[in-house]
Structure formats: structure tokens, C-alpha cells
Coordinates of C-alpha atoms in Angstrom, one line a residue:
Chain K
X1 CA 0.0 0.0 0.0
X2 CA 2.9 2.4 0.8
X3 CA 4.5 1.8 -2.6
X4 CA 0.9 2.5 -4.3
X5 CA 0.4 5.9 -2.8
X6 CA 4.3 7.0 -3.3
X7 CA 3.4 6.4 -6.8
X8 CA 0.2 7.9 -7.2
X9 CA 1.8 11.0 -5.1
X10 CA 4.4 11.6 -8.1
X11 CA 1.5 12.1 -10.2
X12 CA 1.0 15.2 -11.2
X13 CA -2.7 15.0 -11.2
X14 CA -2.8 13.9 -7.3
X15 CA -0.1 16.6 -6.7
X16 CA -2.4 19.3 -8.4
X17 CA -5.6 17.9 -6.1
X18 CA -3.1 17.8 -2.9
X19 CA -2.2 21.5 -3.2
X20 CA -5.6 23.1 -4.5
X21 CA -7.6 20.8 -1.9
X22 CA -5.4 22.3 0.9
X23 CA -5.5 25.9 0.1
X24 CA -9.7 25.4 -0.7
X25 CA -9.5 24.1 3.2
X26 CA -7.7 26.6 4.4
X27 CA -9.6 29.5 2.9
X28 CA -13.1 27.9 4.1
X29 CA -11.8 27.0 7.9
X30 CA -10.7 30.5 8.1
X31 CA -13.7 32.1 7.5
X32 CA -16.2 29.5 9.1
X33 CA -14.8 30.4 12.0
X34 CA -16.6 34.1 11.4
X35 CA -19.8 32.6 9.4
X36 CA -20.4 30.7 12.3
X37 CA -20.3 32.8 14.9
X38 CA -21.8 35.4 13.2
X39 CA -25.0 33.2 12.4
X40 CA -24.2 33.1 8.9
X41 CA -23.9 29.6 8.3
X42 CA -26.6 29.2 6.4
X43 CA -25.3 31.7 3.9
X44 CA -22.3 29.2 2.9
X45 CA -25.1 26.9 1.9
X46 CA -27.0 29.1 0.5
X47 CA -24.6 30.5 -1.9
X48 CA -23.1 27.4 -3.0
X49 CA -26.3 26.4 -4.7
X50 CA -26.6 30.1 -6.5
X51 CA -22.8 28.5 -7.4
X52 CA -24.2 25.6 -8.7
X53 CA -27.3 27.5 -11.0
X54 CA -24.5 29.7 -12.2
X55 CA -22.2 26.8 -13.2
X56 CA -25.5 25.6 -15.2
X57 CA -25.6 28.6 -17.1
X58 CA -22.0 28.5 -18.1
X59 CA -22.6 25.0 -19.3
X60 CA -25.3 26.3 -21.4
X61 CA -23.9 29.2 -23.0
X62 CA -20.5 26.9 -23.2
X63 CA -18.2 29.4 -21.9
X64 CA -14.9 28.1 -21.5
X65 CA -13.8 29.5 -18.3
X66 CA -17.1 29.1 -16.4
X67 CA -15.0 30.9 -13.6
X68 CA -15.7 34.3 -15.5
X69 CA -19.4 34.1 -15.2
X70 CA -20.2 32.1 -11.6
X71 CA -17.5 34.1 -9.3
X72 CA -19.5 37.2 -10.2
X73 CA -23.1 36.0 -10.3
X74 CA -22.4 33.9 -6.4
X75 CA -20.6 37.1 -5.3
X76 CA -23.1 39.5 -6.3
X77 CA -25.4 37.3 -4.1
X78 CA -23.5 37.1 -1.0
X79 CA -23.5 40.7 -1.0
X80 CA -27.5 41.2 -1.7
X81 CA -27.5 37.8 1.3
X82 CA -25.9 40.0 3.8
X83 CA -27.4 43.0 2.9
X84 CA -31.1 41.8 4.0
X85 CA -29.7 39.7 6.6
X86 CA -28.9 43.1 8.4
X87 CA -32.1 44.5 8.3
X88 CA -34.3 41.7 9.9
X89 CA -33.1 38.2 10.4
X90 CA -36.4 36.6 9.4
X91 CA -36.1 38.3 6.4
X92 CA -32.8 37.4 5.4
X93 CA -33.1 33.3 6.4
X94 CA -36.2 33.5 4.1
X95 CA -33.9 35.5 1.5
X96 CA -31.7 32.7 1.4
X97 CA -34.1 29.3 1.6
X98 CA -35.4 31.3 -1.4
X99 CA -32.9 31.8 -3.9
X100 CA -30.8 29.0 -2.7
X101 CA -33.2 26.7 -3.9
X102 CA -34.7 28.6 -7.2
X103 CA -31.3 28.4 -8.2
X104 CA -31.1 25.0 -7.5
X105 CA -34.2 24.3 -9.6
X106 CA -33.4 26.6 -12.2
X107 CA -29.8 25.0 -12.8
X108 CA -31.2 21.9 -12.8
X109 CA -34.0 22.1 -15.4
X110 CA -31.5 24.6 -17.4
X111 CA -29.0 21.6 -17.3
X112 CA -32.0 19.1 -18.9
X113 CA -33.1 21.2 -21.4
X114 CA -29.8 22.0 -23.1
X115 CA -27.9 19.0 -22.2
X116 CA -24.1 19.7 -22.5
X117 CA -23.3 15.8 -22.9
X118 CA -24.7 12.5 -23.2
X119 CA -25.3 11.9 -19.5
X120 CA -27.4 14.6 -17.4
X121 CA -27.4 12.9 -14.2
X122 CA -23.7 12.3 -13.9
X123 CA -23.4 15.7 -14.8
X124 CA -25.8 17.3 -12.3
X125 CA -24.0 14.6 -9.8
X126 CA -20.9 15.9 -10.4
X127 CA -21.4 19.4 -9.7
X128 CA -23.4 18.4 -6.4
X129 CA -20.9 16.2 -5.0
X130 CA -17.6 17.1 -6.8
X131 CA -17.2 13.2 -7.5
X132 CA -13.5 13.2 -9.6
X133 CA -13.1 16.2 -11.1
X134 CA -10.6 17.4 -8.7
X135 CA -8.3 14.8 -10.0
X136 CA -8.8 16.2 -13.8
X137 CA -7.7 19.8 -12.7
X138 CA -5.9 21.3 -15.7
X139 CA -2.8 23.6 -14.7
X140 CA -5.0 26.9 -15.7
X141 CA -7.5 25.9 -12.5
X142 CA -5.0 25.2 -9.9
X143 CA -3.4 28.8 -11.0
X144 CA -6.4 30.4 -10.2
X145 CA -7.1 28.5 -7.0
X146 CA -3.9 29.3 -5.6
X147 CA -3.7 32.5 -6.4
X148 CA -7.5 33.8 -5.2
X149 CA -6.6 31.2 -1.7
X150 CA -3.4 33.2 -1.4
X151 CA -5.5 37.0 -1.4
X152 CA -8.4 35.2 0.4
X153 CA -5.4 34.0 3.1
X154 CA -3.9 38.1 3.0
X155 CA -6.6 39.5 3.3
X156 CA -7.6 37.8 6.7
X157 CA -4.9 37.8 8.7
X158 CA -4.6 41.5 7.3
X159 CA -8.1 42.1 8.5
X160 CA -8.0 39.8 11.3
X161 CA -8.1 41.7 14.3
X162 CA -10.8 44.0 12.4
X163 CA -13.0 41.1 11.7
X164 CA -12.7 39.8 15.2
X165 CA -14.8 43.5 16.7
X166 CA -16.6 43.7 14.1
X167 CA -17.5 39.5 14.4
X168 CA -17.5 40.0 18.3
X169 CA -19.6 43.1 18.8
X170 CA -20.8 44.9 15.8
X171 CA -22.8 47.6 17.3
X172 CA -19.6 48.5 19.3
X173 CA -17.1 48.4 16.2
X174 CA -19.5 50.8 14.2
X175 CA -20.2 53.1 17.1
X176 CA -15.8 53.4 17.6
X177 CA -15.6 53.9 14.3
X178 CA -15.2 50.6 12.3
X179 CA -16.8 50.8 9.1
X180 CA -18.1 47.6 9.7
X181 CA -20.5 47.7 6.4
X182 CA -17.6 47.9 4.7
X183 CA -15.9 44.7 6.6
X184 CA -19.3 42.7 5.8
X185 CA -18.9 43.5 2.3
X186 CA -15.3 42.1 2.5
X187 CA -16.6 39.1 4.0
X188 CA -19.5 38.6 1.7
X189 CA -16.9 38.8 -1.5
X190 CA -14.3 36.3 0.2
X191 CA -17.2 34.0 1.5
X192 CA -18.6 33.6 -2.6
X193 CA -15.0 33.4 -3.6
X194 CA -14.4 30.1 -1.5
X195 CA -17.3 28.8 -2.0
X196 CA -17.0 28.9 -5.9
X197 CA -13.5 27.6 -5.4
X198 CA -14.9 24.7 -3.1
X199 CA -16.8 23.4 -5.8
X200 CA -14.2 22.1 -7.6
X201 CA -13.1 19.8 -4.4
X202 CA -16.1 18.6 -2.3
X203 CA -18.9 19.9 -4.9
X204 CA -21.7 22.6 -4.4
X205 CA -24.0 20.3 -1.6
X206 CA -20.8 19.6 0.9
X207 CA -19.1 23.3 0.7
X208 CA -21.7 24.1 3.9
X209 CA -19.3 21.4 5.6
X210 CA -16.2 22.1 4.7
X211 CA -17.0 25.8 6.4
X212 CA -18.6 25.1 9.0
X213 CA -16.9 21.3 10.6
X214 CA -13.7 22.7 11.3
X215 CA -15.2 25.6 13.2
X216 CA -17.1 23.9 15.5
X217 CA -14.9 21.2 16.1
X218 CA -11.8 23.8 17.2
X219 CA -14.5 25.6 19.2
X220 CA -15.4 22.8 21.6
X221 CA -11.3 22.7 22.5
X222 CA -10.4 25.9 22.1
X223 CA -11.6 29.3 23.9
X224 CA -9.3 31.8 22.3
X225 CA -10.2 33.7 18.9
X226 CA -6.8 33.3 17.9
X227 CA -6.8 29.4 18.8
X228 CA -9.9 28.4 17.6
X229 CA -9.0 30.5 14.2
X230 CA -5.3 28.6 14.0
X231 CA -6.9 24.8 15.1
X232 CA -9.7 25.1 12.4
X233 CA -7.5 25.9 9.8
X234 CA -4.3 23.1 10.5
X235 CA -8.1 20.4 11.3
X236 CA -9.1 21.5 7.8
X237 CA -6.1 20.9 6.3
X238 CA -5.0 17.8 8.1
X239 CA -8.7 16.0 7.1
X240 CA -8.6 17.6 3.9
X241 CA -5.0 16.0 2.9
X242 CA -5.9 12.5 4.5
X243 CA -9.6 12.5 3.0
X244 CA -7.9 12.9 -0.8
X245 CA -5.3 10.5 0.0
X246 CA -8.3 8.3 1.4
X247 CA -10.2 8.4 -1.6
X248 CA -7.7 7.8 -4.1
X249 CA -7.0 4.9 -2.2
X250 CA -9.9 3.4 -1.6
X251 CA -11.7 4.8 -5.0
X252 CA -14.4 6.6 -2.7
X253 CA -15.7 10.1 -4.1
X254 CA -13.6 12.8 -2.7
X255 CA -15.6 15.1 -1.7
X256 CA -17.8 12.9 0.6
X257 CA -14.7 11.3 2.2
X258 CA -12.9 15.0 3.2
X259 CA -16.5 15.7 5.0
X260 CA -16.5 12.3 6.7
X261 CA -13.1 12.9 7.9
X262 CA -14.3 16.1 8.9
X263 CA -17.2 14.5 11.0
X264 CA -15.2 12.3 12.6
X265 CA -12.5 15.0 13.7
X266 CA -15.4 16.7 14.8
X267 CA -16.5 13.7 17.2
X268 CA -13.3 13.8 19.0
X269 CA -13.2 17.5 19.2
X270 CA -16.3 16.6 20.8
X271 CA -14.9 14.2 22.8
X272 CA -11.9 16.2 24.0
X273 CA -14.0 18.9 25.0
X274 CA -16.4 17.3 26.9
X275 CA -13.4 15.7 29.0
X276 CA -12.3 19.1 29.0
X277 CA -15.5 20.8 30.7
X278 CA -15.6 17.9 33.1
X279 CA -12.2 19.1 34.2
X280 CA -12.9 22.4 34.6
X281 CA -15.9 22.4 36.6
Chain V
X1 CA -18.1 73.9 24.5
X2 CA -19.9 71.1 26.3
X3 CA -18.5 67.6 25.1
X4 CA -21.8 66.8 23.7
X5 CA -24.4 68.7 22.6
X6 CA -27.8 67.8 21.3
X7 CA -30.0 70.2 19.6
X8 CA -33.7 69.6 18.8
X9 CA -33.3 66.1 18.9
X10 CA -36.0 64.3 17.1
X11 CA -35.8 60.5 17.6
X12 CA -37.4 57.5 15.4
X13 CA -37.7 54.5 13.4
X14 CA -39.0 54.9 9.5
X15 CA -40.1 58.1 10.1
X16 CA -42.4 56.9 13.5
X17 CA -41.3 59.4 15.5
X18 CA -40.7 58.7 19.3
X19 CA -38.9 61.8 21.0
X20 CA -39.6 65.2 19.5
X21 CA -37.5 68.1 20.9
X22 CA -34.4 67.0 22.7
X23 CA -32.3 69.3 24.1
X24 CA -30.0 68.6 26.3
X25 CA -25.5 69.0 26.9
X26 CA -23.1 66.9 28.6
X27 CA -20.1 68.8 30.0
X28 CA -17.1 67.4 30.8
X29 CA -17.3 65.9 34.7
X30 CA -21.2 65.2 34.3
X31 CA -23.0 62.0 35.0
X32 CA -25.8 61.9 33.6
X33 CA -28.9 59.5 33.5
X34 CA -31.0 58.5 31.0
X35 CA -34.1 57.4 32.8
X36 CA -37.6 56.9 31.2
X37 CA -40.4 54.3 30.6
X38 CA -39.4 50.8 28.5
X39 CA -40.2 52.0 24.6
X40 CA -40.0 55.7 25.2
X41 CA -37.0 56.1 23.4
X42 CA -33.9 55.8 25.2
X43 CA -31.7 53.0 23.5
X44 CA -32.9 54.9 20.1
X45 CA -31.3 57.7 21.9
X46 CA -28.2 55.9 22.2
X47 CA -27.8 54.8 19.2
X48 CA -28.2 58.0 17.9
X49 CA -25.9 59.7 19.8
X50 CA -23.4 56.6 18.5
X51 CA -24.1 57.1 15.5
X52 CA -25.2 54.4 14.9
X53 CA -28.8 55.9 12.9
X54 CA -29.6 59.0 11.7
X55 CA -31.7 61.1 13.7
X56 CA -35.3 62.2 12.1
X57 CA -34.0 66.1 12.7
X58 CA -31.8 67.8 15.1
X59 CA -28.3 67.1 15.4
X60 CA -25.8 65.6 17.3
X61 CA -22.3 67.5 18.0
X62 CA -19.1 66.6 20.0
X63 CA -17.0 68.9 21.0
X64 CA -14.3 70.0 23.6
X65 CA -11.8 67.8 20.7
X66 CA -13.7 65.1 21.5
X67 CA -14.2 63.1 18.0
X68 CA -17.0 61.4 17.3
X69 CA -15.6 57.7 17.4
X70 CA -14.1 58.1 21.0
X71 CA -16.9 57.1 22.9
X72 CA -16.5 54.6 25.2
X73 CA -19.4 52.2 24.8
X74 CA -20.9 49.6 26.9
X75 CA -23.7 47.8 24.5
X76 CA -25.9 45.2 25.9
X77 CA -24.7 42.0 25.4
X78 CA -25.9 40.2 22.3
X79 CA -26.8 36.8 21.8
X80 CA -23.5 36.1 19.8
X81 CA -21.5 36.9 22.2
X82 CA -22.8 34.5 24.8
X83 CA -20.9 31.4 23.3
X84 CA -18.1 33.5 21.7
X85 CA -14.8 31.7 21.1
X86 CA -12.4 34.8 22.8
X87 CA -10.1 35.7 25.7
X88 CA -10.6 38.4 27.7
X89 CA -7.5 39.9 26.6
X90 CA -8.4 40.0 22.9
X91 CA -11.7 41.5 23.9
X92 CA -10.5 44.2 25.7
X93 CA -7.6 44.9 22.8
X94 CA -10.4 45.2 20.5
X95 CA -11.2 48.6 22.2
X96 CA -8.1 50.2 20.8
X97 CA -9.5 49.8 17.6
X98 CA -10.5 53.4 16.6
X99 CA -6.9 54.4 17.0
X100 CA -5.5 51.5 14.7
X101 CA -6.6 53.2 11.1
X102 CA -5.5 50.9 8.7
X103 CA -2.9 49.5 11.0
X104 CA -3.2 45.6 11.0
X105 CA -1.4 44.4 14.4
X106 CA -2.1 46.1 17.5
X107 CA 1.2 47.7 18.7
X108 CA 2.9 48.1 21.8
X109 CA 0.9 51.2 22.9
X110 CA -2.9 49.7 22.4
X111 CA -1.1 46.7 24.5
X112 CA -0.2 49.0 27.2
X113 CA -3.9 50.9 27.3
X114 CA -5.6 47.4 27.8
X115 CA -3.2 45.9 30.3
X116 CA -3.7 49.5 32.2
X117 CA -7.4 49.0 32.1
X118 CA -7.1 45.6 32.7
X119 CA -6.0 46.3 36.0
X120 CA -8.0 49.4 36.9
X121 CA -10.9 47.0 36.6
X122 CA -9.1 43.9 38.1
X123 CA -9.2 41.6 35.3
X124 CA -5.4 40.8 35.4
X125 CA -6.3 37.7 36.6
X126 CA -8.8 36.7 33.7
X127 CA -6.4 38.1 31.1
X128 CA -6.3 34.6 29.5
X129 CA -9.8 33.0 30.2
X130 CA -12.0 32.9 28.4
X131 CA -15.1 35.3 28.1
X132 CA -18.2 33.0 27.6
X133 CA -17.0 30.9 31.1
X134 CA -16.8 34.2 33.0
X135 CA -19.7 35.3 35.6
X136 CA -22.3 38.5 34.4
X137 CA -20.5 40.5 36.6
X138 CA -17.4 39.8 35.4
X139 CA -18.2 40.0 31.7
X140 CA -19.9 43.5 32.4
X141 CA -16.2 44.2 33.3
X142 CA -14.6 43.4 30.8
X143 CA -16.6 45.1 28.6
X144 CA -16.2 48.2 30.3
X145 CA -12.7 47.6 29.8
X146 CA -13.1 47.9 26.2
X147 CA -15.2 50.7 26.4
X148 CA -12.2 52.7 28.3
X149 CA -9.6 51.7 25.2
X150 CA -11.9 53.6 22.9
X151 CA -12.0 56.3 25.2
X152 CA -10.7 58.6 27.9
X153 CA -13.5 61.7 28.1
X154 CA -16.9 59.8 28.0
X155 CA -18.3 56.5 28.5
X156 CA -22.1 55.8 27.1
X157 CA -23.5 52.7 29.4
X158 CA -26.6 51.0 28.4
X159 CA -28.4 48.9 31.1
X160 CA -25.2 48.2 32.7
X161 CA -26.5 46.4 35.6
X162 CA -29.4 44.5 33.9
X163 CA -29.6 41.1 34.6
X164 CA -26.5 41.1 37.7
X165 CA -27.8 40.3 41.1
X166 CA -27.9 42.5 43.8
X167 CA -23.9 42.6 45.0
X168 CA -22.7 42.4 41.5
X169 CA -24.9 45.2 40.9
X170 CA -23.3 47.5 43.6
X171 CA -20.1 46.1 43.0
X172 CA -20.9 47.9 39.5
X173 CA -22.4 51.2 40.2
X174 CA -18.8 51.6 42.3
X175 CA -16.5 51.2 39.5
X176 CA -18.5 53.5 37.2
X177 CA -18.8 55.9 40.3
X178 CA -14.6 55.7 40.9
X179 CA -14.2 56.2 37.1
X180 CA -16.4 59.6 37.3
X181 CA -14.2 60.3 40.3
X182 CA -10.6 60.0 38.1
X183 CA -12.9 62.1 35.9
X184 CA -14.6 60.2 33.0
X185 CA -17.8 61.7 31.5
X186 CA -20.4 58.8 32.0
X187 CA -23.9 58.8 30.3
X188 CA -26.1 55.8 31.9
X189 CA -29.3 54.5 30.7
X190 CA -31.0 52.7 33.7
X191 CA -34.0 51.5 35.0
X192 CA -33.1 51.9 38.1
X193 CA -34.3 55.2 39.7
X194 CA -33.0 54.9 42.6
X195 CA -29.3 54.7 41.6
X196 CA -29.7 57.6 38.7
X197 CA -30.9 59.5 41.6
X198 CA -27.9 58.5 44.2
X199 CA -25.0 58.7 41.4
X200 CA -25.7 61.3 38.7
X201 CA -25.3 64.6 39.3
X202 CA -28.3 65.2 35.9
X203 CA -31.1 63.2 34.7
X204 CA -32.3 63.4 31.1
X205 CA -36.0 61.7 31.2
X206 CA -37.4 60.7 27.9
X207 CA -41.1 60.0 27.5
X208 CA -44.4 61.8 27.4
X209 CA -43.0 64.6 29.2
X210 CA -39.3 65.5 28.7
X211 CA -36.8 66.8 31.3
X212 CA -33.3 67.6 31.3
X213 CA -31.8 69.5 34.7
X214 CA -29.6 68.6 37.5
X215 CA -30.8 65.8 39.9
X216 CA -32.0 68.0 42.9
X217 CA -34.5 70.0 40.3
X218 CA -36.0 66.7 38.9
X219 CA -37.5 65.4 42.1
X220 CA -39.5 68.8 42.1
X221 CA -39.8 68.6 38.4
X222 CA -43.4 67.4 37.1
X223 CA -41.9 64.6 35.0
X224 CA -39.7 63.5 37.7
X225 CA -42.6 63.8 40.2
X226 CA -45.2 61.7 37.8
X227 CA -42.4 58.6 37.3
X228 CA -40.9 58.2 40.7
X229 CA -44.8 57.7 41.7
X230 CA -45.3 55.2 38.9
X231 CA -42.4 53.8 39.9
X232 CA -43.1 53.3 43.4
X233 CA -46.7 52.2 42.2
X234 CA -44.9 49.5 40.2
X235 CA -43.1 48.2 43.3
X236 CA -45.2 48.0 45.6
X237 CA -47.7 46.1 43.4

């Protein structure tokens, strides 16, 4: 078995998924940390579906680089997500049930009607759940990847201690002077920009968990910002790196084995913390 | 120049108005308390004075060099914050955040001002635990702590004993009293009557009836007269 995965790990294909699937984690632990604790979960979810109706589109029109077309269309409605989500929560959880799934519908009937290839389903099944196609990256894709992971990674821990009041204690931030609209829309931009990325590894239904998992699980251990920020991202990594190497050797679907990875570091995070708390009190 | 100075105030939400004709200034030294019945206006007030909406008319000014952004301000706490991942330390750092600009790392100097008001408010201790473990009382502090990096003139409090039992609640009104002492400006919205009465030296009440005097002249005041009777009313119910 060790002289199987030494091979496949001079591949360059494997190498190309390696690198892209670690910065994807990265970039999605960092900022689950905020989605979450800013109630925003939902919004990761919700946005990878608008992903998913955009990616349709692309197909149809047959745009090459369907990049050009969904990072715009998903980031344009992370912004108009947040936006309502400001004024009244209600509003804004309805905002997103809404056009998470019309886009979902709408992708999926555009994706029926004019059929790109032979075979809809695997199609539709691919973009849901990412199946293989992170092994087929071409060397334009993992460009981009790493290069929008690397801003994305800038621009937090430039921002960091900014997003921190502004995640903490909005009202507060605003009132000392943050412009904390401004910081939102930041987040809002950064938060589509993963989540289009994340589609190429874990596919548009699992993004939701490779934001969120990693935060929770570093939040039942740690009870620092800082910490809980720095063990998300190394969990994310770590189960991102051993769910690939998982998959391509045991032939399971990537995507679906980085989140079940995910789940179980979560249990022991669990675990750990509830040992933890027992000490404590 | 007083350090704040509202001018026919008129307070609301989409154009409902609330409060119509506020005048009132804070000087420099004053303690002033917001007292008034629940819905009558006085968080909008706040938040106004923060900033943090656009008055319906009027205007808000600061002066004395006092900007706009360096009021210290104690919010209620939020439901996000109950569970929140964060150290004491990086809370109260977060203060110092109106004098970072674009800066990205907090330098020496912000360090300094939080360790400083981490020990004026005897959270040394805590520095490193963590803020969703702590007791009310405790995170009240800490709080107030990052309400006095923002700030050194005047502090806004909203409700800053609500929901702390009794002792905590005295242990409170002590610190805010010691901080007008070194010479902080404090504003307070409270419920409690009783404390406005024994700590401030004017009360601002919002409601039907609008006052805004020093303390002795409220209790004669028709306003004042009318709510300490409904409050007493209340209690004794």
C-alpha cells in the first residue's frame, strides 16, 4: 500500500488535487470560523447552490472559463445575502431558503433542457458532489485557485483583528468607528469566492461542511479567537489531505470522504471537550 | 463647549417618531442619566448619539476635541456573544481599535492601554480566560474595559446592571462611580431610579414629558414627580 500511494503521489494530477484541496481548506476554515459565529452559516449553503445555478448557465452558453461568469453571479449574491440579513433576520433566512433553492431548480431544469453531454445525471451529480473532477484539474485551474486562496489568506490575517470586533460586537465596532458595512462586504466577497473555489473539491451540496466542521470542532477545544482560528484551519487541512489521500485509495468520491473525515474529527473534538469541561468544573 | 451637545433632537424608526425636541448637553465631569419608561426612546437615543442611525432632525455635536468615534461604549450584550470563542485579553484589545486606522497588528501602545485597564478593573487575573466561562459581573467588566480603550472623556453605558444580582450590581455602580471620580464623563441608561438619583449629578427623562436638569430639580420637576410615583406604584404592586 505504501508503494501504491508513493506512486500515485508523483503524479502530477494527485499533486495538483493535494495543493488546490489544501488551500480550498484553508480559505473555508478560516472564514467558518466568522460565518459561524456570526450566524451566517446558512449563507455558505446558500450561496453554493446560486454556485451551482450559475455553473449551469455556463454550461449552457459553453463558456470556457465558467469561472468568468459564476465568481461574479455567487458574489453579487453574497453581497444582496448579507445586505437583507442586516435589516431583519427573518427576512434574510427566508432571503436565502429562497434563492438557494430557485437556483437550485433553475440549474437543474436549465441543465435538462440544453444537455451539454450525453449523460445529465452524472453531470448534475458531479457538480453536487464534486465526484472526480478534482483529480482532472488542468494547470490553468489550480493557477487560479492558488492564487485567489493566497488574497483570500492576505486578506484575513490582514483584517484579522478588524474582523474579530466587528464579528464580536458589531454595534460597538460601528459606534468606535469601524466601518463595519464595509468589513461585511469584505466578508460577503471572500465567502462567494471560496465557495466557488470549493466546488471544484467537495462539490456545491458539501461546501456548507467544509465551512462550518472545522469551526465547531476547534470551538469545543479551544476558547481563544486566535486558537480556535489557527486549530480550524491546521483540522481543515490535516482531514482535507488525508480525506484525498483516502479516496484515491480506496476509490471513494472525494468530496464525501474529506467531510466524513471532517465528522469524525469533529467527534473527537467533541470528545476532547467534553473531557475538558468535566475538568474544569 | 460642552463635550456633547444635542439640539432639537427628534428621535425614530422609518419616520415613526418617538422623542420630539431634545435638548440637552453633557459637559465634561457630568454624570448623567437617561431614565424613562421601556419604549419611550432611550436606546434609540443611544444609538443615535453613536451614530449608529440618523436622527429624524436635530443634530448631534461633539466637542471640547472630543471626536465622534471616541466614545467609550458599553452595548448590551448580544446573543453572539454568549458562546463567543475569545479571551478576555483579545476583547478588551479590541477597544483600541478606533486608533488602529489601517494598521493591522495592535502595537505596543494599544497593548499598554488594555493591560492599564485591565488592572483598573481587576481583570489581570482573567487576562487569559475565556469570556463566555466568566460570571455576568465579570463580563460587564470586561466590557467596560473595552469601552475605556476607545475612550478617555466619556463613556455611554446601556443597562449596565441588567440582569446582575444584587452585589454584583453595587459592586458595579462603584466602578463607574470611581471612574467619574478620576474624571470620566459617564452617560447611563438605567432603570433603576434609585441609583440615577444617588449617582448622577443630571437626569435626562425621555417620555411623554421631557426633562433635562440637575438631579436635585427633577424630584420637584413634574416629569420626575409623575415617574418616581409610577415607579413606586410599580413596586409596591
Amino acid at each position: 500500500m505504501m508503494e501504491k500511494l508513493v506512486w500515485y503521489l508523483t503524479q502530477p494530477y494527485v499533486q495538483y488535487a493535494l495543493i488546490v484541496g489544501v488551500l480550498i481548506a484553508l480559505c473555508s476554515s478560516l472564514l467558518g470560523v466568522t460565518l459561524v459565529l456570526k450566524r451566517f452559516s446558512f449563507i455558505g449553503d446558500g450561496l453554493s447552490h446560486v454556485a451551482f445555478g450559475a455553473m449551469a448557465i455556463a454550461a449552457v452558453l459553453n463558456l470556457t472559463n465558467n469561472m468568468l461568469l459564476i465568481l461574479p453571479v455567487t458574489m453579487l449574491c453574497a453581497v444582496l445575502l448579507l445586505r437583507t440579513g442586516q435589516n431583519t433576520r427573518i427576512k434574510g433566512d427566508a432571503a436565502v431558503a429562497m434563492i438557494s433553492v430557485a437556483s437550485l431548480a433553475f440549474g437543474y431544469m436549465l441543465m435538462n433542457v440544453f444537455p451539454s453531454s450525453s449523460n445529465v445525471s452524472r453531470d448534475v451529480c458531479t457538480t453536487l458532489f464534486g465526484s472526480s473532477s478534482i483529480l482532472t484539474l488542468s494547470r490553468d485551474k489550480v493557477w487560479l485557485c492558488a492564487a485567489l486562496s493566497v488574497i483570500v489568506v492576505i486578506l484575513f490575517i490582514f483584517f484579522y483583528n478588524k474582523i474579530f470586533s466587528v464579528t464580536f460586537d458589531e454595534a460597538f465596532a460601528r459606534a468606535t468607528g469601524t466601518k463595519a458595512g464595509a468589513y461585511n462586504l469584505l466578508l460577503a466577497i471572500i465567502i462567494a469566492v471560496i465557495i466557488v473555489l470549493a466546488m471544484n473539491l467537495v462539490g456545491s451540496l458539501l461546501i456548507s461542511a467544509l465551512v462550518i466542521f472545522p469551526a465547531l470542532s476547534a470551538m469545543r477545544v479551544f476558547r481563544s479567537f486566535k486558537r480556535v482560528t489557527v486549530c480550524a484551519a491546521i483540522l481543515s487541512v490535516v482531514c482535507a489531505l488525508i480525506g484525498i489521500l483516502v479516496s484515491i485509495l480506496a476509490g471513494t468520491p472525494v468530496g464525501s470522504t474529506i467531510v466524513a473525515v471532517d465528522i469524525v474529527a469533529f467527534a473527537a473534538c467533541w470528545l476532547v471537550g467534553l473531557v475538558r469541561g468535566g475538568q474544569h468544573t | 463647549m460642552a463635550l456633547l451637545t444635542c439640539e432639537h433632537l427628534s428621535l425614530g424608526y422609518e419616520g415613526h417618531e418617538i422623542v420630539h425636541d431634545l435638548n440637552f448637553k453633557v459637559n465634561a465631569g457630568d454624570y448623567l442619566c437617561i431614565v424613562g419608561e421601556n419604549g419611550s426612546g432611550k436606546s434609540t437615543l443611544m444609538r443615535t448619539i453613536l451614530g449608529l442611525q440618523p436622527p429624524l432632525g436635530g443634530s448631534v455635536m461633539t466637542g471640547d476635541g472630543l471626536s465622534r468615534n471616541e466614545i467609550g461604549y458599553l452595548p448590551q450584550q448580544t446573543v453572539v456573544q454568549r458562546d463567543f470563542p475569545a479571551s478576555v485579553q483579545e476583547i478588551v484589545l479590541s477597544g483600541c481599535q478606533n486608533r488602529m486606522g489601517f494598521r493591522p497588528f495592535y502595537g505596543r501602545e494599544e497593548k499598554r492601554i488594555a493591560k492599564e485597564n485591565m488592572e483598573k478593573l481587576g481583570l489581570t487575573q482573567l487576562a487569559h480566560r475565556c469570556y463566555r466561562e466568566l460570571s455576568g459581573g465579570q463580563q460587564q467588566r470586561v466590557l467596560l474595559a473595552r469601552a475605556l480603550c476607545a475612550t478617555q472623556t466619556l463613556l455611554l453605558l446601556d443597562e449596565p446592571v441588567a440582569g446582575l444580582d444584587p452585589k454584583v450590581t453595587a459592586e458595579m455602580y462603584d466602578i463607574i462611580a470611581t471612574l467619574h471620580r478620576h474624571g470620566v464623563t459617564v452617560i447611563m441608561i438605567s432603570h433603576d431610579v434609585d441609583a440615577a438619583l444617588r449617582y448622577a449629578t443630571h437626569i435626562l427623562h425621555v417620555g411623554k414629558q421631557l426633562y433635562f436638569g440637575k438631579r436635585d430639580d427633577y424630584l420637584q420637576s413634574e416629569a420626575g414627580k409623575l415617574f418616581l410615583l409610577q415607579q413606586e406604584g410599580g413596586a409596591s404592586e
